XYZ file of C-alpha atoms in Angstrom:
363
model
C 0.000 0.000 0.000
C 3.195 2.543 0.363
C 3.337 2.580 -2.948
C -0.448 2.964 -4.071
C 0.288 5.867 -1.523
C 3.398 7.406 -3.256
C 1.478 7.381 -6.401
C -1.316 8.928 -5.632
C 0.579 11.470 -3.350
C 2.955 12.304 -6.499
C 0.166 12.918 -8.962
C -1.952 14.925 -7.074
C 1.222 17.322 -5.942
C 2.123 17.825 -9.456
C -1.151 18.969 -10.304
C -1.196 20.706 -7.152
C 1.848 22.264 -8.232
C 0.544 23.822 -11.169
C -2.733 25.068 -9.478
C -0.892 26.988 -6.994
C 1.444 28.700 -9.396
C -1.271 29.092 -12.016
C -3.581 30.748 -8.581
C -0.436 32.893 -7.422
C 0.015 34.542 -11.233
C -3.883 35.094 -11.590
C -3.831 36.665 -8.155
C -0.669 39.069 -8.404
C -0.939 39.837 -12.446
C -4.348 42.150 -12.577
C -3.951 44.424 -9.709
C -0.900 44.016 -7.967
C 2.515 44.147 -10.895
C 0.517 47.128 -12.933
C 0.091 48.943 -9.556
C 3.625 48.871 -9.359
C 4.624 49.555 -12.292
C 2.672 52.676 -12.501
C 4.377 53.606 -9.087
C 7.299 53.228 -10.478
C 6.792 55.173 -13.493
C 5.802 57.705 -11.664
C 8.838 57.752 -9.438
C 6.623 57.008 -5.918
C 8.775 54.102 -5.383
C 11.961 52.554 -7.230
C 12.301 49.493 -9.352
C 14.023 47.579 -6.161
C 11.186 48.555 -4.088
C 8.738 47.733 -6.323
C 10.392 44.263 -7.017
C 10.489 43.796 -3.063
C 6.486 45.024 -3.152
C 5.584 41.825 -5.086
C 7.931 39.461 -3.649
C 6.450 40.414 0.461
C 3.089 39.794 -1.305
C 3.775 35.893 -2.021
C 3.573 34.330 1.307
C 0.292 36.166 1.917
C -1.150 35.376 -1.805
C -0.022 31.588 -0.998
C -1.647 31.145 1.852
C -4.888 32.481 0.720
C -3.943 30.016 -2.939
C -3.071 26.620 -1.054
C -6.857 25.900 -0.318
C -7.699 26.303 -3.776
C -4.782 25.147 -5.150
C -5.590 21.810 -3.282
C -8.810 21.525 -4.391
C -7.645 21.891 -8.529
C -4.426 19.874 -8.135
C -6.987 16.630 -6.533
C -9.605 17.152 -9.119
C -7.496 17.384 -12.297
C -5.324 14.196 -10.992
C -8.212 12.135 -10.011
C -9.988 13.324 -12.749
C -7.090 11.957 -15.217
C -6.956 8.956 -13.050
C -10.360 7.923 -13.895
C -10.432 8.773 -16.956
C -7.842 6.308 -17.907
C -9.315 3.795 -15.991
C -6.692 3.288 -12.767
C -9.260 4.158 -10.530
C -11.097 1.473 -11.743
C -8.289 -1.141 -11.546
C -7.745 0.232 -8.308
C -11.456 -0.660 -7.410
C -11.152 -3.925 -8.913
C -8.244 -4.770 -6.588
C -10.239 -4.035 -3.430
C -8.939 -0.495 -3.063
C -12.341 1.589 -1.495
C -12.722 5.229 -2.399
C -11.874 5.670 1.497
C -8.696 4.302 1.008
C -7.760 6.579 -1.595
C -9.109 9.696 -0.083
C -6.893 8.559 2.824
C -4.095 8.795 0.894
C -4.278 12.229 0.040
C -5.148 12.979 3.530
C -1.634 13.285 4.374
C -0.689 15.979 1.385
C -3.881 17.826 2.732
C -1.953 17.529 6.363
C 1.046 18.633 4.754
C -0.135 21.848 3.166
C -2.144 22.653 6.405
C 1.104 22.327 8.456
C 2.884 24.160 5.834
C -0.086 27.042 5.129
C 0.107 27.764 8.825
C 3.839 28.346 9.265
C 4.146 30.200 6.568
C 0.922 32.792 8.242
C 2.501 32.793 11.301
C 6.445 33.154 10.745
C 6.884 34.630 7.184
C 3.212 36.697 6.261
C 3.715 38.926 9.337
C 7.235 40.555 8.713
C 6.799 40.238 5.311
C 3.480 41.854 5.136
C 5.080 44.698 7.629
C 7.796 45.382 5.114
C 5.500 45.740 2.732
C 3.580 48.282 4.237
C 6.796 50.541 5.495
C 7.903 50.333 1.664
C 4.394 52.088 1.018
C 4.429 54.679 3.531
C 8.127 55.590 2.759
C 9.348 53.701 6.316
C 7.014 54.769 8.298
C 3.855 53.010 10.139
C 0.815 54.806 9.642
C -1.806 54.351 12.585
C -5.102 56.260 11.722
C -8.473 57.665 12.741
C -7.553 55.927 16.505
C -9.890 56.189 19.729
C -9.460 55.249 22.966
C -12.607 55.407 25.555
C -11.733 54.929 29.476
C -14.134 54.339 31.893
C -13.790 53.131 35.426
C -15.129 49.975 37.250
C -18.670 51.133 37.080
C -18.369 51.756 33.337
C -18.369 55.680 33.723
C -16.696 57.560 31.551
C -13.842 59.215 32.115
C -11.941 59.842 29.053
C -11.978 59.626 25.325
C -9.172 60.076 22.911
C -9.435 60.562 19.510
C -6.347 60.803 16.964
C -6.211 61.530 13.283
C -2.686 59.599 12.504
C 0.230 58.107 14.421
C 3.550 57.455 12.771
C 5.365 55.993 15.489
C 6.775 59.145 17.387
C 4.081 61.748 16.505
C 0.511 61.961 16.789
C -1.400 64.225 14.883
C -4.404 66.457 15.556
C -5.506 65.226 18.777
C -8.620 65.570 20.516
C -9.190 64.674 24.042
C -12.553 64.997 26.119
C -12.466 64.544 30.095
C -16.014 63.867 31.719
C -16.719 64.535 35.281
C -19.742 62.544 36.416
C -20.238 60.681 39.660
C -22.881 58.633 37.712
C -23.715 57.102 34.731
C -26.831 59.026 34.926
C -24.761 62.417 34.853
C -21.813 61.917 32.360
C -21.142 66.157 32.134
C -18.288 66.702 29.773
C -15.624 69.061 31.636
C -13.013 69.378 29.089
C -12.593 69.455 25.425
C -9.262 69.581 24.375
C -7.745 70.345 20.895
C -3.905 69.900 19.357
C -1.824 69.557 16.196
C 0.432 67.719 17.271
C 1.547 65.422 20.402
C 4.240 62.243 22.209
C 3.492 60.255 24.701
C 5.477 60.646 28.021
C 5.345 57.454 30.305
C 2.095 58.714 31.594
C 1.153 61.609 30.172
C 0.353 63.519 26.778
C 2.772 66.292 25.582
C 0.925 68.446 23.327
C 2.150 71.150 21.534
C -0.279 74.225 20.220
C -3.653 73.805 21.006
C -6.560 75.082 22.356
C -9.272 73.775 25.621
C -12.733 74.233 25.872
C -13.879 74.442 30.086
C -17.128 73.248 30.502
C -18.947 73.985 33.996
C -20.875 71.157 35.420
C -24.460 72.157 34.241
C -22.988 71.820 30.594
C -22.377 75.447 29.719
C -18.939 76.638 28.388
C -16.881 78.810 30.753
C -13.364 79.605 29.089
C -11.409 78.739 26.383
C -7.199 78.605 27.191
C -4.640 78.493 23.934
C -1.646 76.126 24.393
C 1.842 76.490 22.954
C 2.629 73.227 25.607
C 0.245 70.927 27.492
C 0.718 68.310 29.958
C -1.958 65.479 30.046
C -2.390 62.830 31.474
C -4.000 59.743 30.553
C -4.370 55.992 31.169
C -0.558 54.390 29.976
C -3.337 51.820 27.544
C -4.111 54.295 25.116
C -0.630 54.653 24.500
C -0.193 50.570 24.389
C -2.831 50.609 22.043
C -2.034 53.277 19.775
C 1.222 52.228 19.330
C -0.067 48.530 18.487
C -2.238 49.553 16.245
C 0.070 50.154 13.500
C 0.108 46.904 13.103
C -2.421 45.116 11.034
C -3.792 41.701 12.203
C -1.954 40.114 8.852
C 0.977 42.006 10.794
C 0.964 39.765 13.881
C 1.790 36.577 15.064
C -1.164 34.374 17.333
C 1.197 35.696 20.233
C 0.991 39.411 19.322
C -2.703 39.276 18.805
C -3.611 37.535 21.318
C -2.000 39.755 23.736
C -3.495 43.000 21.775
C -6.939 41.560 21.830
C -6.537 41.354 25.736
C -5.401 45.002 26.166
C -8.815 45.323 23.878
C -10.590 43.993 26.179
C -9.550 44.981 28.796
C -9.548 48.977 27.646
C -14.019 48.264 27.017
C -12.917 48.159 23.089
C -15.476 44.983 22.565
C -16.036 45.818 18.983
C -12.479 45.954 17.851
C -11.575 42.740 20.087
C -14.146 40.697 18.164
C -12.979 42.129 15.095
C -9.279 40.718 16.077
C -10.589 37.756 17.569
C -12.312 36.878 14.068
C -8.921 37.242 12.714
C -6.969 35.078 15.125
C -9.763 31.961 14.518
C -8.941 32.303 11.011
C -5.213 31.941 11.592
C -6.008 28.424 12.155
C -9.248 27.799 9.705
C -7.701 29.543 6.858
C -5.143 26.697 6.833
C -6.906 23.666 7.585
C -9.107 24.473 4.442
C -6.373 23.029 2.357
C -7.713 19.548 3.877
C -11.036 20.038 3.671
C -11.067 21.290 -0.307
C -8.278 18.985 -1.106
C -10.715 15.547 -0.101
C -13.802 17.746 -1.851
C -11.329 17.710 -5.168
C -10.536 14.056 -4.626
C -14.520 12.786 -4.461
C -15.542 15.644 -7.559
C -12.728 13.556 -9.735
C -13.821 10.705 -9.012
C -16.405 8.901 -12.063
C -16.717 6.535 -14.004
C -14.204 6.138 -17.456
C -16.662 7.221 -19.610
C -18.959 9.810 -17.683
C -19.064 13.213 -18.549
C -16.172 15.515 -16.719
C -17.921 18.570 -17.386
C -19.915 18.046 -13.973
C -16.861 17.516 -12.087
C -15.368 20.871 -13.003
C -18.774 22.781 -12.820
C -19.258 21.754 -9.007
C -15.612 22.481 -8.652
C -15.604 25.922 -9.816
C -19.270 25.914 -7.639
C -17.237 25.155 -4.603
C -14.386 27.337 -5.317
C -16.645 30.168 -5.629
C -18.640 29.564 -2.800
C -15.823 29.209 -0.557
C -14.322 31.997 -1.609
C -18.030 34.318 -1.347
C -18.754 33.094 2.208
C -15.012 33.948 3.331
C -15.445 37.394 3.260
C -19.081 37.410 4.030
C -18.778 35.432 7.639
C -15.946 37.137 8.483
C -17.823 40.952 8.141
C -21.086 39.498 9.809
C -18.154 38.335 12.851
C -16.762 41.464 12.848
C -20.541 43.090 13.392
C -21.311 40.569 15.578
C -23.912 39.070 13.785
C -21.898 35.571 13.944
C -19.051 34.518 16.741
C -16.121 34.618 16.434
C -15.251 31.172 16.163
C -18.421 30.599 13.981
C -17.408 33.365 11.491
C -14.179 31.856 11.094
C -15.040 28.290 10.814
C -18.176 28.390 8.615
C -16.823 28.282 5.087
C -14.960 25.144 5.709
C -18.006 23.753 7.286
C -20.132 24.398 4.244
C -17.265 23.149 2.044
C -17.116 19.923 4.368
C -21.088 19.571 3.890
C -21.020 19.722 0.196
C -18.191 16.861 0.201
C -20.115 14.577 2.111
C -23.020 15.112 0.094
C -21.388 14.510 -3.227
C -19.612 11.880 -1.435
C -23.359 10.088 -0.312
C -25.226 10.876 -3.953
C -22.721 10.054 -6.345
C -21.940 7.465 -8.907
C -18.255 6.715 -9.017
C-alpha cells in the first residue's frame, strides 16, 4: 500500500503544483505588478522597491492560494486517473474510495502544516515590510480612539487621533467627563492639538486650544496652548502604538496579547474584530484539507462519464468558498456571527457539500 500511496501522493502534488502557481500569477498579475509599475513610473517608489512590493506579497497570496490550489491539483489528478481507468483497476483490486481519499489525507496535512507556518512566521514581517515600503518607512496608525471608563463603566476619558507614525501623533482631541454617575456623564473638558508624544504617563501636546465646561454643561473659558501636559491611562498609549500593526501584521502571540489590552480597555467591537482574525489563523489553513478531499470525491467517475460536472461543481465550490469567506468574516466582525463561527463556517459548508457529493454520487 506505500506505494499505491506514493502514487497517488505524487500525482496529485504535481497537479497541485501547477494550481498553486497558475492561482499565485492570476492573483498578483491584474492588480498588484501594474500597480507597481505605474508607481514606479511615476517615481513614488523605485524598481528595487517595487520588485520587493511583489515578492512580500507571495507568502500572503499563498496562503490564501493553497486551499484552492488543493482543491484543482486533486480534481485534475483524479480526474485523469479515472479517466484512464486506474481508478477502476484500483477498485477492482479491493482499493475503497476511502482508502484513496486517505491517501491524500496526508498531502492535505502537509499543506495545512505548511499554510500555517508560513501565516505565522513569514506573512507577518513580510506583510510589515511591505507596508513601510508604502508609507516611505514609516507606520501609519489612523483615525484611533481610545474610551476609558472606570469599574462602574463611567466615563472618564476619550481620545481621539487623526494619525500616528510611530513618534508623533497628529491632531488630537481629548474629552475629560466629570460625572459621579452614569446618569450624569457632564463633559468638563474638550481639548484640541496639532500635534503630540506620549510621556510614560502623560500627553505632551504642543499648540492647542481647551474648551472648560462647567458642570451644568455650559462653556466657561477657552485657554490656547503652545505646551500641554496630560495625562491619561498608559493603555491608550499601548494601544495606539499597536495599532500600526495590522492583524496580517501579527503573530497568534501578538494578537492575542493585543486583543486582551482590547478587552480589557471596554474596546469589545475591535476585540471581536481581532478575535475573528486570530480563529482564522487556524481555519484559513486547515481548508487546504477540507477542499483537497472535496477535489478528490468531484474527480472521481466513471471512465466514460461526462467531466464537465466535475469541473462545474468544482468551480461551484471554489466560488462559494471563496463568497462566504469574506461574508462570515464581516457578519463576525458586526457581531452578527461569533467569532469562532465566522471563522469556521466556510470550511463547514465546504465539508457539507463533500459529504453530500460523497453520499449521492456514482463513481
Amino acid at each position: 500500500m506505500k506505494l499505491l500511496d506514493k502514487y497517488l501522493f505524487t500525482q496529485v502534488f504535481q497537479s497541485f503544483l501547477f494550481g498553486l502557481a497558475l492561482l499565485i500569477i492570476v492573483w498578483i498579475a491584474p492588480e498588484l505588478i501594474p500597480k507597481v509599475v505605474r508607481d514606479v513610473v511615476a517615481d513614488n517608489i523605485t524598481a528595487y522597491n517595487g520588485f520587493l512590493t511583489i515578492l512580500y506579497e507571495l507568502p500572503e497570496v499563498i496562503v490564501k492560494s493553497l486551499p484552492m490550489a488543493m482543491l484543482i491539483g486533486a480534481l485534475l489528478a483524479f480526474d485523469r486517473m479515472s479517466k484512464d481507468s486506474e481508478i477502476t483497476a484500483m477498485r477492482s483490486c479491493g482499493i475503497s474510495i476511502y482508502r484513496m481519499l486517505g491517501s491524500i489525507l496526508l498531502l492535505g496535512i502537509a499543506g495545512t502544516i505548511i499554510a500555517f507556518i508560513i501565516n505565522e512566521t513569514i506573512v507577518p514581517p513580510t506583510s510589515l515590510a511591505q507596508e513601510k515600503i508604502i508609507n516611505k518607512g514609516r507606520l501609519i496608525s489612523q483615525n484611533f480612539t481610545f474610551v476609558d471608563k472606570d469599574k462602574k463603566d463611567i466615563l472618564k476619558q476619550v481620545i481621539l487621533i487623526e494619525n500616528f507614525d510611530g513618534s508623533t501623533i497628529n491632531n488630537i482631541r481629548i474629552i475629560n467627563f466629570n460625572s459621579l454617575s452614569p446618569a450624569s456623564q457632564n463633559i468638563k473638558e474638550i481639548i484640541a492639538a496639532s500635534t503630540g508624544k506620549w510621556a510614560k504617563d502623560h500627553w505632551e501636546l504642543s499648540k492647542g486650544i481647551a474648551f472648560r465646561i462647567t458642570s451644568g454643561g455650559y462653556y466657561e473659558d477657552t485657554i490656547y496652548f503652545d505646551n500641554e501636559k496630560v495625562f491619561s491611562n498608559p493603555n491608550a498609549y499601548t494601544l495606539l502604538s499597536k495599532s500600526q500593526k495590522k492583524a496580517k501584521n501579527m503573530n497568534l502571540f501578538e494578537l492575542k496579547n493585543y486583543i486582551n489590552a482590547l478587552v480589557n480597555s471596554h474596546h469589545s467591537e475591535e476585540a471581536r474584530y481581532y478575535k475573528v482574525r486570530l480563529h482564522q489563523k487556524f481555519s484559513q489553513p486547515f481548508a487546504v484539507i477540507i477542499l483537497g478531499i472535496v477535489g478528490v470525491i468531484l474527480g472521481l467517475h466513471p471512465p466514460r462519464s461526462s467531466r464537465f460536472v466535475g469541473y462545474t461543481v468544482g468551480m461551484f465550490v471554489i466560488l462559494t468558498y471563496y463568497f462566504l469567506w469574506p461574508l462570515t468574516i464581516a457578519l463576525g466582525n458586526i457581531g452578527a456571527l461569533p467569532p469562532l463561527i465566522a471563522a469556521w463556517l466556510p470550511n463547514v459548508v465546504a465539508t457539507l457539500i463533500g459529504l453530500l457529493i460523497l453520499k449521492y454520487k456514482v463513481f
